[in-house]
Coordinates of C-alpha atoms in Angstrom, one line a residue:
X1 CA 110.9 92.0 86.8
X2 CA 113.8 92.5 89.2
X3 CA 116.5 89.7 89.2
X4 CA 115.9 88.9 92.9
X5 CA 112.3 88.1 92.2
X6 CA 112.9 85.9 89.1
X7 CA 113.8 82.2 89.0
X8 CA 115.5 81.1 85.7
X9 CA 114.5 77.8 84.2
X10 CA 116.8 75.6 82.2
X11 CA 114.8 74.8 79.1
X12 CA 116.7 71.6 78.5
X13 CA 116.2 70.0 81.9
X14 CA 113.1 72.0 82.9
X15 CA 114.7 72.6 86.2
X16 CA 115.6 75.8 88.1
X17 CA 119.0 77.2 87.4
X18 CA 121.6 77.4 90.1
X19 CA 120.7 80.1 92.6
X20 CA 122.5 83.3 92.8
X21 CA 123.1 83.6 96.5
X22 CA 123.8 87.1 97.7
X23 CA 123.5 86.6 101.4
X24 CA 123.4 83.9 104.1
X25 CA 119.9 83.1 103.1
X26 CA 118.6 81.7 99.7
X27 CA 117.4 83.8 96.9
X28 CA 114.0 85.4 97.3
X29 CA 111.2 84.4 94.9
X30 CA 108.4 86.5 93.5
X31 CA 105.5 87.1 95.9
X32 CA 102.6 88.0 93.7
X33 CA 100.5 89.1 96.6
X34 CA 102.7 92.2 96.9
X35 CA 102.6 93.0 93.2
X36 CA 99.9 95.7 92.4
X37 CA 99.9 97.7 89.2
X38 CA 100.7 101.4 89.5
X39 CA 100.3 102.4 85.8
X40 CA 96.8 103.7 86.5
X41 CA 97.4 105.8 89.6
X42 CA 98.5 109.4 89.9
X43 CA 100.9 109.1 92.8
X44 CA 104.4 109.9 91.8
X45 CA 107.3 107.9 93.2
X46 CA 109.0 110.1 95.7
X47 CA 112.7 110.6 95.5
X48 CA 115.4 112.9 97.0
X49 CA 118.8 113.1 95.4
X50 CA 122.0 115.0 96.0
X51 CA 120.9 117.5 93.3
X52 CA 117.8 118.3 95.4
X53 CA 119.9 119.1 98.4
X54 CA 122.4 121.1 96.4
X55 CA 119.5 123.1 94.8
X56 CA 117.8 123.7 98.2
X57 CA 121.0 125.1 99.7
X58 CA 121.6 127.4 96.7
X59 CA 118.0 128.5 96.6
X60 CA 118.0 129.4 100.3
X61 CA 121.1 131.6 99.9
X62 CA 119.7 133.4 96.8
X63 CA 116.1 133.8 98.0
X64 CA 116.2 133.9 101.8
X65 CA 119.6 135.3 102.8
X66 CA 119.8 137.4 99.6
X67 CA 123.4 138.6 100.1
X68 CA 123.8 142.2 98.9
X69 CA 126.6 144.7 98.9
X70 CA 126.5 148.5 98.9
X71 CA 128.7 149.9 96.1
X72 CA 128.6 153.7 95.5
X73 CA 125.2 153.9 97.1
X74 CA 123.9 151.1 94.9
X75 CA 122.8 147.7 96.2
X76 CA 124.3 144.8 94.3
X77 CA 123.0 141.3 94.5
X78 CA 125.9 138.9 95.0
X79 CA 125.6 136.0 92.5
X80 CA 125.7 132.4 93.8
X81 CA 127.1 129.6 91.6
X82 CA 127.9 126.0 92.0
X83 CA 131.4 124.9 91.2
X84 CA 131.7 122.5 88.3
X85 CA 135.0 120.8 87.3
X86 CA 136.3 123.7 85.2
X87 CA 135.4 126.4 87.6
X88 CA 136.9 124.5 90.6
X89 CA 140.1 123.8 88.6
X90 CA 140.6 127.6 88.1
X91 CA 139.9 128.3 91.7
X92 CA 142.3 125.6 92.9
X93 CA 145.2 126.8 90.6
X94 CA 144.7 130.6 90.8
X95 CA 142.7 131.2 93.9
X96 CA 140.0 133.1 92.1
X97 CA 137.6 132.9 89.1
X98 CA 137.6 134.7 85.8
X99 CA 134.7 135.2 83.4
X100 CA 134.7 134.5 79.7
X101 CA 136.4 137.9 79.0
X102 CA 139.2 137.2 81.5
X103 CA 137.9 139.6 84.2
X104 CA 138.0 138.7 87.9
X105 CA 134.6 137.8 89.2
X106 CA 134.0 139.8 92.4
X107 CA 131.9 139.8 94.4
X108 CA 130.9 136.2 94.1
X109 CA 129.7 133.2 96.2
X110 CA 130.6 129.7 95.1
X111 CA 129.3 126.5 96.6
X112 CA 131.3 123.3 96.5
X113 CA 130.2 119.9 97.9
X114 CA 133.1 118.1 99.7
X115 CA 131.7 114.9 101.1
X116 CA 128.7 112.8 101.8
X117 CA 128.6 110.3 104.8
X118 CA 125.9 108.3 106.4
X119 CA 125.0 109.6 109.9
X120 CA 126.4 107.4 112.7
X121 CA 123.4 107.9 114.9
X122 CA 120.8 106.6 112.4
X123 CA 122.6 104.1 110.3
X124 CA 120.5 101.4 108.7
X125 CA 121.0 97.7 109.3
X126 CA 123.9 96.4 107.2
X127 CA 122.1 93.7 105.2
X128 CA 121.8 92.9 101.5
X129 CA 118.1 93.6 101.1
X130 CA 115.7 96.2 102.7
X131 CA 113.9 94.5 105.5
X132 CA 110.1 94.3 105.5
X133 CA 108.5 96.6 108.1
X134 CA 111.2 99.2 107.8
X135 CA 108.9 101.5 105.9
X136 CA 106.6 104.5 106.2
X137 CA 102.9 103.8 105.5
X138 CA 100.4 106.3 104.1
X139 CA 96.7 105.4 104.0
X140 CA 94.1 106.8 101.6
X141 CA 90.5 105.9 102.3
X142 CA 89.1 107.0 99.0
X143 CA 90.0 104.8 96.0
X144 CA 88.4 103.1 93.1
X145 CA 87.4 100.1 95.3
X146 CA 85.9 102.3 98.0
X147 CA 84.1 105.3 96.4
X148 CA 82.2 108.0 98.3
X149 CA 78.4 107.6 98.1
X150 CA 75.6 110.2 98.0
X151 CA 74.3 110.6 101.6
X152 CA 71.1 112.4 100.5
X153 CA 70.0 109.8 98.0
X154 CA 72.0 106.7 98.6
X155 CA 71.8 103.8 96.2
X156 CA 70.5 100.7 98.0
X157 CA 73.4 98.3 98.0
X158 CA 74.8 95.6 100.3
X159 CA 77.0 97.1 103.0
X160 CA 80.6 96.3 102.0
X161 CA 83.7 96.3 104.2
X162 CA 85.7 99.4 103.5
X163 CA 89.1 99.1 101.9
X164 CA 92.0 101.6 102.4
X165 CA 94.6 102.3 99.7
X166 CA 98.0 102.1 101.2
X167 CA 101.3 103.4 99.9
X168 CA 104.5 102.1 101.5
X169 CA 107.7 104.1 101.3
X170 CA 111.1 102.9 102.3
X171 CA 112.9 104.7 105.1
X172 CA 115.4 107.2 103.5
X173 CA 119.1 107.3 104.1
X174 CA 120.2 109.9 106.7
X175 CA 123.4 111.6 105.6
X176 CA 125.7 114.4 106.5
X177 CA 126.9 116.5 103.6
X178 CA 129.8 118.9 103.9
X179 CA 130.0 122.0 101.7
X180 CA 132.4 124.9 101.3
X181 CA 130.9 128.3 100.7
X182 CA 133.7 130.5 99.1
X183 CA 133.2 134.2 99.0
X184 CA 135.2 136.7 97.0
X185 CA 135.1 140.5 97.5
X186 CA 137.3 143.5 96.6
X187 CA 137.5 144.9 100.0
X188 CA 137.5 143.7 103.6
X189 CA 134.6 145.9 104.5
X190 CA 132.5 144.2 101.8
X191 CA 133.5 140.8 103.1
X192 CA 132.5 141.8 106.7
X193 CA 129.2 143.0 105.4
X194 CA 128.5 139.6 103.7
X195 CA 129.6 137.6 106.7
X196 CA 127.3 139.6 108.9
X197 CA 124.4 138.8 106.6
X198 CA 125.1 135.0 106.6
X199 CA 126.1 134.2 110.2
X200 CA 122.6 134.7 111.7
X201 CA 121.3 131.8 109.6
X202 CA 123.5 129.2 111.3
X203 CA 121.5 126.2 112.7
X204 CA 118.5 127.2 110.5
X205 CA 116.7 124.8 108.2
X206 CA 118.0 125.8 104.7
X207 CA 115.8 125.0 101.7
X208 CA 112.3 125.6 100.4
X209 CA 108.8 124.2 101.2
X210 CA 109.2 120.5 102.2
X211 CA 112.8 120.4 101.1
X212 CA 114.6 121.9 104.1
X213 CA 117.6 120.6 105.9
X214 CA 119.3 121.6 109.2
X215 CA 122.5 123.5 108.4
X216 CA 125.3 124.5 110.7
X217 CA 128.0 127.0 109.9
X218 CA 131.6 126.2 110.9
X219 CA 134.7 128.2 111.5
X220 CA 135.3 130.8 108.8
X221 CA 138.7 131.2 107.2
X222 CA 139.9 134.5 105.6
X223 CA 142.7 135.1 103.1
X224 CA 143.9 137.8 100.8
X225 CA 144.8 137.1 97.1
X226 CA 147.3 139.4 95.5
X227 CA 147.9 139.0 91.8
X228 CA 150.6 140.9 89.9
X229 CA 149.0 143.5 87.7
X230 CA 145.5 142.7 89.1
X231 CA 143.4 144.1 91.9
X232 CA 143.6 142.5 95.3
X233 CA 140.8 140.0 96.3
X234 CA 139.6 139.1 99.8
X235 CA 138.4 135.5 100.1
X236 CA 136.5 133.7 102.9
X237 CA 135.7 130.0 103.2
X238 CA 132.6 129.1 105.2
X239 CA 132.2 125.3 105.9
X240 CA 128.5 124.2 105.9
X241 CA 127.3 120.9 107.5
X242 CA 123.9 119.8 106.2
X243 CA 121.8 117.0 107.7
X244 CA 120.0 115.6 104.8
X245 CA 118.1 112.5 103.6
X246 CA 118.4 110.6 100.4
X247 CA 115.8 108.3 98.8
X248 CA 116.1 106.9 95.2
X249 CA 113.3 105.7 93.1
X250 CA 114.7 102.2 93.2
X251 CA 116.9 100.2 95.6
X252 CA 118.4 97.0 94.3
X253 CA 116.2 97.4 91.3
X254 CA 113.1 97.3 93.4
X255 CA 110.8 100.4 93.6
X256 CA 110.9 102.3 97.0
X257 CA 107.2 103.1 96.7
X258 CA 104.8 100.2 96.8
X259 CA 101.0 100.2 96.5
X260 CA 98.7 97.9 98.3
X261 CA 95.2 97.6 99.8
X262 CA 94.1 96.9 103.3
X263 CA 92.8 93.3 103.8
X264 CA 89.1 92.8 104.1
X265 CA 88.6 90.4 107.0
X266 CA 85.4 88.4 107.7
X267 CA 84.8 87.9 111.4
X268 CA 82.1 85.9 113.2
X269 CA 80.6 87.0 116.5
X270 CA 79.7 84.6 119.3
X271 CA 76.1 85.1 120.3
X272 CA 74.8 83.9 123.7
X273 CA 71.1 83.8 124.4
X274 CA 70.1 84.5 128.1
X275 CA 66.8 84.7 129.8
X276 CA 67.5 87.6 132.1
X277 CA 69.3 90.9 131.9
X278 CA 73.0 90.3 132.9
X279 CA 73.2 93.7 134.5
X280 CA 70.2 93.0 136.7
X281 CA 71.7 90.2 138.7
X282 CA 74.9 89.0 140.4
X283 CA 74.8 85.6 138.7
X284 CA 76.7 85.2 135.4
X285 CA 75.5 82.8 132.7
X286 CA 77.6 79.7 132.4
X287 CA 77.8 80.0 128.6
X288 CA 79.3 83.5 129.1
X289 CA 81.9 82.2 131.6
X290 CA 82.9 79.4 129.2
X291 CA 84.0 82.0 126.6
X292 CA 85.7 84.3 129.2
X293 CA 89.2 83.5 128.0
X294 CA 88.2 84.2 124.4
X295 CA 86.8 87.6 125.4
X296 CA 90.0 88.6 127.1
X297 CA 91.8 87.5 123.9
X298 CA 89.8 90.0 121.8
X299 CA 87.0 87.8 120.4
X300 CA 83.6 89.6 119.8
X301 CA 80.8 88.1 122.0
X302 CA 77.2 89.3 121.9
X303 CA 74.7 88.6 124.6
X304 CA 71.0 88.5 123.4
X305 CA 68.1 89.0 125.7
X306 CA 64.6 89.3 124.3
X307 CA 65.9 91.0 121.1
X308 CA 68.3 93.3 123.0
X309 CA 71.9 92.7 122.1
X310 CA 74.9 93.8 124.3
X311 CA 78.5 93.5 123.2
X312 CA 80.8 92.0 125.8
X313 CA 84.4 93.1 125.7
X314 CA 87.3 92.6 128.2
X315 CA 86.3 95.7 130.3
X316 CA 82.6 94.6 130.5
X317 CA 83.6 91.0 131.3
X318 CA 85.9 92.2 134.1
X319 CA 83.0 94.4 135.4
X320 CA 80.7 91.4 135.5
X321 CA 83.1 89.0 137.2
X322 CA 84.6 91.4 139.7
X323 CA 82.3 90.6 142.7
X324 CA 83.7 91.6 146.1
X325 CA 82.5 91.8 149.7
X326 CA 82.1 94.9 151.9
X327 CA 81.2 94.9 155.6
X328 CA 78.5 97.2 156.7
X329 CA 78.7 99.3 159.9
X330 CA 75.9 99.3 162.4
X331 CA 74.1 102.7 162.9
X332 CA 70.8 101.8 164.6
X333 CA 68.2 99.0 164.6
X334 CA 67.1 99.7 161.0
X335 CA 70.1 101.4 159.3
X336 CA 73.7 100.4 158.3
X337 CA 76.4 102.2 156.3
X338 CA 79.1 101.1 153.9
X339 CA 82.3 103.1 153.3
X340 CA 82.7 102.0 149.6
X341 CA 81.5 103.2 146.2
X342 CA 79.5 101.3 143.6
X343 CA 81.3 100.5 140.3
X344 CA 80.4 102.2 136.9
X345 CA 78.9 100.0 134.3
X346 CA 81.1 100.3 131.2
X347 CA 78.1 99.7 128.8
X348 CA 75.5 102.1 130.3
X349 CA 78.2 104.4 132.0
X350 CA 75.9 104.5 135.0
X351 CA 76.3 103.3 138.6
X352 CA 75.6 99.7 139.5
X353 CA 72.0 99.1 140.4
X354 CA 70.6 97.6 143.6
X355 CA 70.0 94.3 141.9
X356 CA 73.8 93.9 141.3
X357 CA 74.4 93.5 145.0
X358 CA 73.4 90.7 147.5
X359 CA 73.0 91.4 151.3
X360 CA 73.7 88.8 153.9
X361 CA 73.0 89.2 157.7
X362 CA 74.9 86.6 159.8
X363 CA 75.3 84.5 156.6
X364 CA 71.6 84.5 155.7
X365 CA 70.6 86.0 152.3
X366 CA 68.2 89.0 152.6
X367 CA 65.6 89.5 149.9
X368 CA 65.9 92.9 148.1
X369 CA 62.3 94.0 149.1
X370 CA 63.4 94.0 152.7
X371 CA 65.7 97.0 152.4
X372 CA 65.9 100.4 150.6
X373 CA 69.2 101.4 149.0
X374 CA 70.3 103.4 145.9
X375 CA 74.0 102.6 145.2
X376 CA 76.2 105.6 144.7
X377 CA 79.7 106.1 143.3
X378 CA 80.4 109.4 145.0
X379 CA 79.2 109.1 148.7
X380 CA 79.1 106.3 151.3
X381 CA 76.2 103.8 151.1
X382 CA 73.2 103.9 153.5
X383 CA 71.0 100.9 153.7
X384 CA 67.6 101.1 155.5
X385 CA 65.9 97.8 156.5
X386 CA 62.1 97.3 156.9
X387 CA 62.2 95.5 160.3
X388 CA 58.5 94.7 160.0
X389 CA 59.2 92.6 157.0
X390 CA 62.5 91.4 158.3
X391 CA 60.9 90.2 161.5
X392 CA 63.6 91.5 163.8
X393 CA 65.7 94.6 164.5
X394 CA 69.4 94.9 163.9
X395 CA 72.0 95.1 166.7
X396 CA 75.7 95.9 166.9
X397 CA 76.7 92.2 167.0
X398 CA 75.2 91.4 163.6
X399 CA 77.6 90.8 160.7
X400 CA 76.2 92.4 157.6
X401 CA 78.0 91.6 154.3
X402 CA 77.2 93.2 150.9
X403 CA 78.5 91.2 147.9
X404 CA 78.5 92.9 144.5
X405 CA 80.1 95.1 142.0
X406 CA 82.1 97.6 144.0
X407 CA 84.6 100.1 142.6

């Protein structure tokens, strides 16, 4: 168990030992809710080291750029090596590299890592411990607690809430790595040929598969090495700037990959019994209005009417309560028009019905059997009254108000 998650007990006094404070806050204690065994899964802990970046750059040069020289009508693959301590010591003292037999190695490409620095633009918060939430989450629906079932011949079981397997990976460190690519050739023409092959790959992503890093080529320096009694060598130094990421298997002795399962939550729906269809009237049940604030907060509410259940969410509640007035325009003694459009029911996705509007003439409610009207959401409304049932004809001085669910 990591030291930060352990509390030492003094066996003589049976009291906790003095805390080892490593920040302004007290020591953190073990939270067993975050401890899930990983010895039975097949997910490997991801990591990216400096060696991975070094290998990716070297692999790209050897397999993608494939530097070659033409020597007496023969193509020669230029070897690429990484400088270790002994090789770099020879290069630093002599300016070139010899093989085991003492022969100058040319042509040759050598890579040397100069520095590693955290990128200024994406530096992490300077605290002692990684902060919770600063992680990347991967979800996997299939797991041993949520197996796939046969859809053709399902086994009758109780419906269980599905569980997702989650792997949480810490955010990697974003770093800038500086390399020197040193090239040795016998002739300047050979050096020019190699430079021409390498330069087009500036600003490319160097590497293989998922291990690729943006790489920039800097200013190239040339020099000639003359050794007494030896052939002349032409050397070029190409600086490379690589934008990489680093992620170790552990940070502060805590694994950077954690396993967990999504929480199964039991929720209860509020069910309201009503006598009439709520979409067939302008009146809203009082019981539904009493839970209006809970609906807008995200609570599930069901309205039951003669065995038919309708779920009420915030959009549906807003549709039900948004009752506005529109004034009709007189056309003739039996007809009026309204320059407005009916709203769309979010549950049925159809236009509001005639029963979701109330018509008033000079403040008096008019029964729906007196007029004919099909609400529309694309054209102006035309309402035709049956003056024989109404008992009088309309005139231009009448004030006709239609209250209902307008768009």
